């Protein structure tokens, strides 16, 4: 079982930047797919960014169209952490962000599907709120 702890949310002005962090209790190589999802009240969790970080990972990533060129998902050196670097933030980026790790099936097909789902991931952080004002 992997526990994920998130931090870094808060209030940011439009056009500003924010970095979200997610730290895992330990690293698991198998199906090590790292992700961030966003959820707004009354809505479903939608994939924002996904990164494959298992053995042999080639840097494969997925980004939602709305964040391409503005957000970057990355991992820490110990491979227990991953981050979402948010730049040029807009009102549409507001919501609760959940980090996720370890996919229920191989990560690359999830990325290549172009539509990662919350059901694709096994472990979740507690969520962190991002407000834009």
CSV table of C-alpha atoms in Angstrom, one decimal:
chain,number,residue,atom,x,y,z
A,1,UNK,CA,0.0,0.0,0.0
A,2,UNK,CA,1.3,3.4,-1.0
A,3,UNK,CA,0.3,6.5,1.0
A,4,UNK,CA,0.5,9.9,-0.8
A,5,UNK,CA,0.7,13.2,1.0
A,6,UNK,CA,0.0,16.4,-1.0
A,7,UNK,CA,1.0,20.0,-0.4
A,8,UNK,CA,1.4,23.3,-2.2
A,9,UNK,CA,-2.2,24.4,-2.9
A,10,UNK,CA,-3.4,27.8,-2.1
A,11,UNK,CA,-4.5,31.1,-3.7
A,12,UNK,CA,-2.8,32.4,-6.8
A,13,UNK,CA,-3.5,35.4,-9.0
A,14,UNK,CA,-4.4,35.0,-12.6
A,15,UNK,CA,-1.2,34.7,-14.6
A,16,UNK,CA,0.7,33.5,-11.5
A,17,UNK,CA,2.5,30.3,-10.8
A,18,UNK,CA,2.1,27.5,-8.2
A,19,UNK,CA,3.8,24.2,-7.5
A,20,UNK,CA,2.0,21.2,-6.1
A,21,UNK,CA,3.9,18.4,-4.4
A,22,UNK,CA,3.1,14.8,-3.7
A,23,UNK,CA,5.2,12.5,-1.6
A,24,UNK,CA,4.8,8.8,-1.5
A,25,UNK,CA,5.5,6.6,1.5
A,26,UNK,CA,7.8,4.5,-0.7
A,27,UNK,CA,8.6,3.9,-4.3
A,28,UNK,CA,7.2,1.0,-6.2
A,29,UNK,CA,8.6,0.4,-9.7
A,30,UNK,CA,5.7,-1.7,-11.1
A,31,UNK,CA,3.2,0.3,-12.9
A,32,UNK,CA,4.7,3.5,-11.5
A,33,UNK,CA,2.4,6.0,-13.2
A,34,UNK,CA,2.2,9.4,-11.5
A,35,UNK,CA,-0.6,11.8,-12.1
A,36,UNK,CA,-2.5,14.9,-11.1
A,37,UNK,CA,-6.3,15.2,-11.4
A,38,UNK,CA,-8.5,18.2,-10.9
A,39,UNK,CA,-12.0,18.2,-9.5
A,40,UNK,CA,-14.5,21.0,-9.2
A,41,UNK,CA,-17.7,20.9,-7.1
A,42,UNK,CA,-20.3,18.6,-8.7
A,43,UNK,CA,-17.8,17.3,-11.3
A,44,UNK,CA,-15.7,14.3,-11.9
A,45,UNK,CA,-11.9,14.0,-11.4
A,46,UNK,CA,-10.3,14.9,-14.7
A,47,UNK,CA,-6.8,14.1,-15.6
A,48,UNK,CA,-4.5,17.1,-15.8
A,49,UNK,CA,-1.1,15.4,-16.2
A,50,UNK,CA,0.4,11.9,-16.2
A,51,UNK,CA,4.0,10.8,-16.1
A,52,UNK,CA,5.4,7.3,-16.5
A,53,UNK,CA,8.1,6.7,-13.9
A,54,UNK,CA,8.6,2.9,-13.9
A,55,UNK,CA,11.7,1.0,-14.8
A,56,UNK,CA,12.7,1.9,-18.4
A,57,UNK,CA,10.6,5.0,-18.4
A,58,UNK,CA,11.1,7.1,-21.4
A,59,UNK,CA,9.6,10.3,-20.2
A,60,UNK,CA,6.2,9.6,-21.6
A,61,UNK,CA,3.6,12.2,-20.4
A,62,UNK,CA,0.0,13.2,-20.9
A,63,UNK,CA,-1.3,16.7,-20.5
A,64,UNK,CA,-4.9,17.9,-20.8
A,65,UNK,CA,-5.3,20.2,-23.8
A,66,UNK,CA,-6.2,23.1,-21.5
A,67,UNK,CA,-2.8,23.0,-19.7
A,68,UNK,CA,-0.4,22.1,-22.4
A,69,UNK,CA,2.5,24.5,-22.5
A,70,UNK,CA,1.6,25.9,-19.1
A,71,UNK,CA,1.8,23.0,-16.6
A,72,UNK,CA,4.6,20.5,-16.2
A,73,UNK,CA,4.6,17.2,-14.3
A,74,UNK,CA,7.9,16.0,-12.9
A,75,UNK,CA,9.4,13.7,-10.3
A,76,UNK,CA,11.9,14.0,-7.6
A,77,UNK,CA,15.3,12.4,-7.4
A,78,UNK,CA,14.2,9.7,-5.0
A,79,UNK,CA,11.3,8.9,-7.3
A,80,UNK,CA,8.9,9.1,-4.3
A,81,UNK,CA,7.9,12.6,-5.1
A,82,UNK,CA,6.1,14.2,-8.0
A,83,UNK,CA,5.2,17.7,-8.7
A,84,UNK,CA,2.9,19.8,-10.8
A,85,UNK,CA,4.4,23.1,-11.9
A,86,UNK,CA,1.5,25.4,-12.8
A,87,UNK,CA,2.3,28.6,-14.7
A,88,UNK,CA,0.1,31.3,-16.4
A,89,UNK,CA,-2.8,30.2,-14.2
A,90,UNK,CA,-6.3,31.1,-15.2
A,91,UNK,CA,-9.7,31.0,-13.4
A,92,UNK,CA,-10.4,27.7,-15.2
A,93,UNK,CA,-7.5,26.0,-13.3
A,94,UNK,CA,-9.2,26.5,-10.0
A,95,UNK,CA,-10.4,23.3,-8.1
A,96,UNK,CA,-9.2,20.6,-5.9
A,97,UNK,CA,-6.1,18.8,-7.2
A,98,UNK,CA,-5.5,15.2,-6.3
A,99,UNK,CA,-2.2,13.4,-6.9
A,100,UNK,CA,-2.3,9.7,-7.9
A,101,UNK,CA,0.2,7.0,-8.2
A,102,UNK,CA,0.4,3.3,-9.4
A,103,UNK,CA,-1.8,2.4,-12.2
A,104,UNK,CA,-4.1,-0.6,-12.4
A,105,UNK,CA,-2.7,-1.4,-15.9
A,106,UNK,CA,0.4,-0.5,-17.8
A,107,UNK,CA,1.0,3.3,-17.8
A,108,UNK,CA,2.0,3.9,-21.4
A,109,UNK,CA,-1.3,2.8,-22.9
A,110,UNK,CA,-3.1,5.0,-20.3
A,111,UNK,CA,-1.0,7.9,-21.5
A,112,UNK,CA,-1.5,7.1,-25.2
A,113,UNK,CA,-5.2,6.7,-24.8
A,114,UNK,CA,-5.4,10.5,-24.5
A,115,UNK,CA,-8.0,10.1,-21.8
A,116,UNK,CA,-6.6,8.9,-18.4
A,117,UNK,CA,-9.4,8.1,-16.0
A,118,UNK,CA,-9.4,8.2,-12.2
A,119,UNK,CA,-10.3,4.5,-12.2
A,120,UNK,CA,-6.9,3.9,-13.8
A,121,UNK,CA,-5.1,4.7,-10.6
A,122,UNK,CA,-4.8,2.9,-7.3
A,123,UNK,CA,-3.6,5.3,-4.7
A,124,UNK,CA,-4.6,8.9,-4.1
A,125,UNK,CA,-3.5,11.9,-2.1
A,126,UNK,CA,-5.9,13.8,0.1
A,127,UNK,CA,-6.4,16.7,-2.3
A,128,UNK,CA,-5.2,20.3,-2.2
A,129,UNK,CA,-7.3,23.3,-3.0
A,130,UNK,CA,-6.2,25.8,-5.7
A,131,UNK,CA,-8.1,29.1,-5.9
A,132,UNK,CA,-7.5,31.7,-8.5
A,133,UNK,CA,-8.3,35.3,-7.7
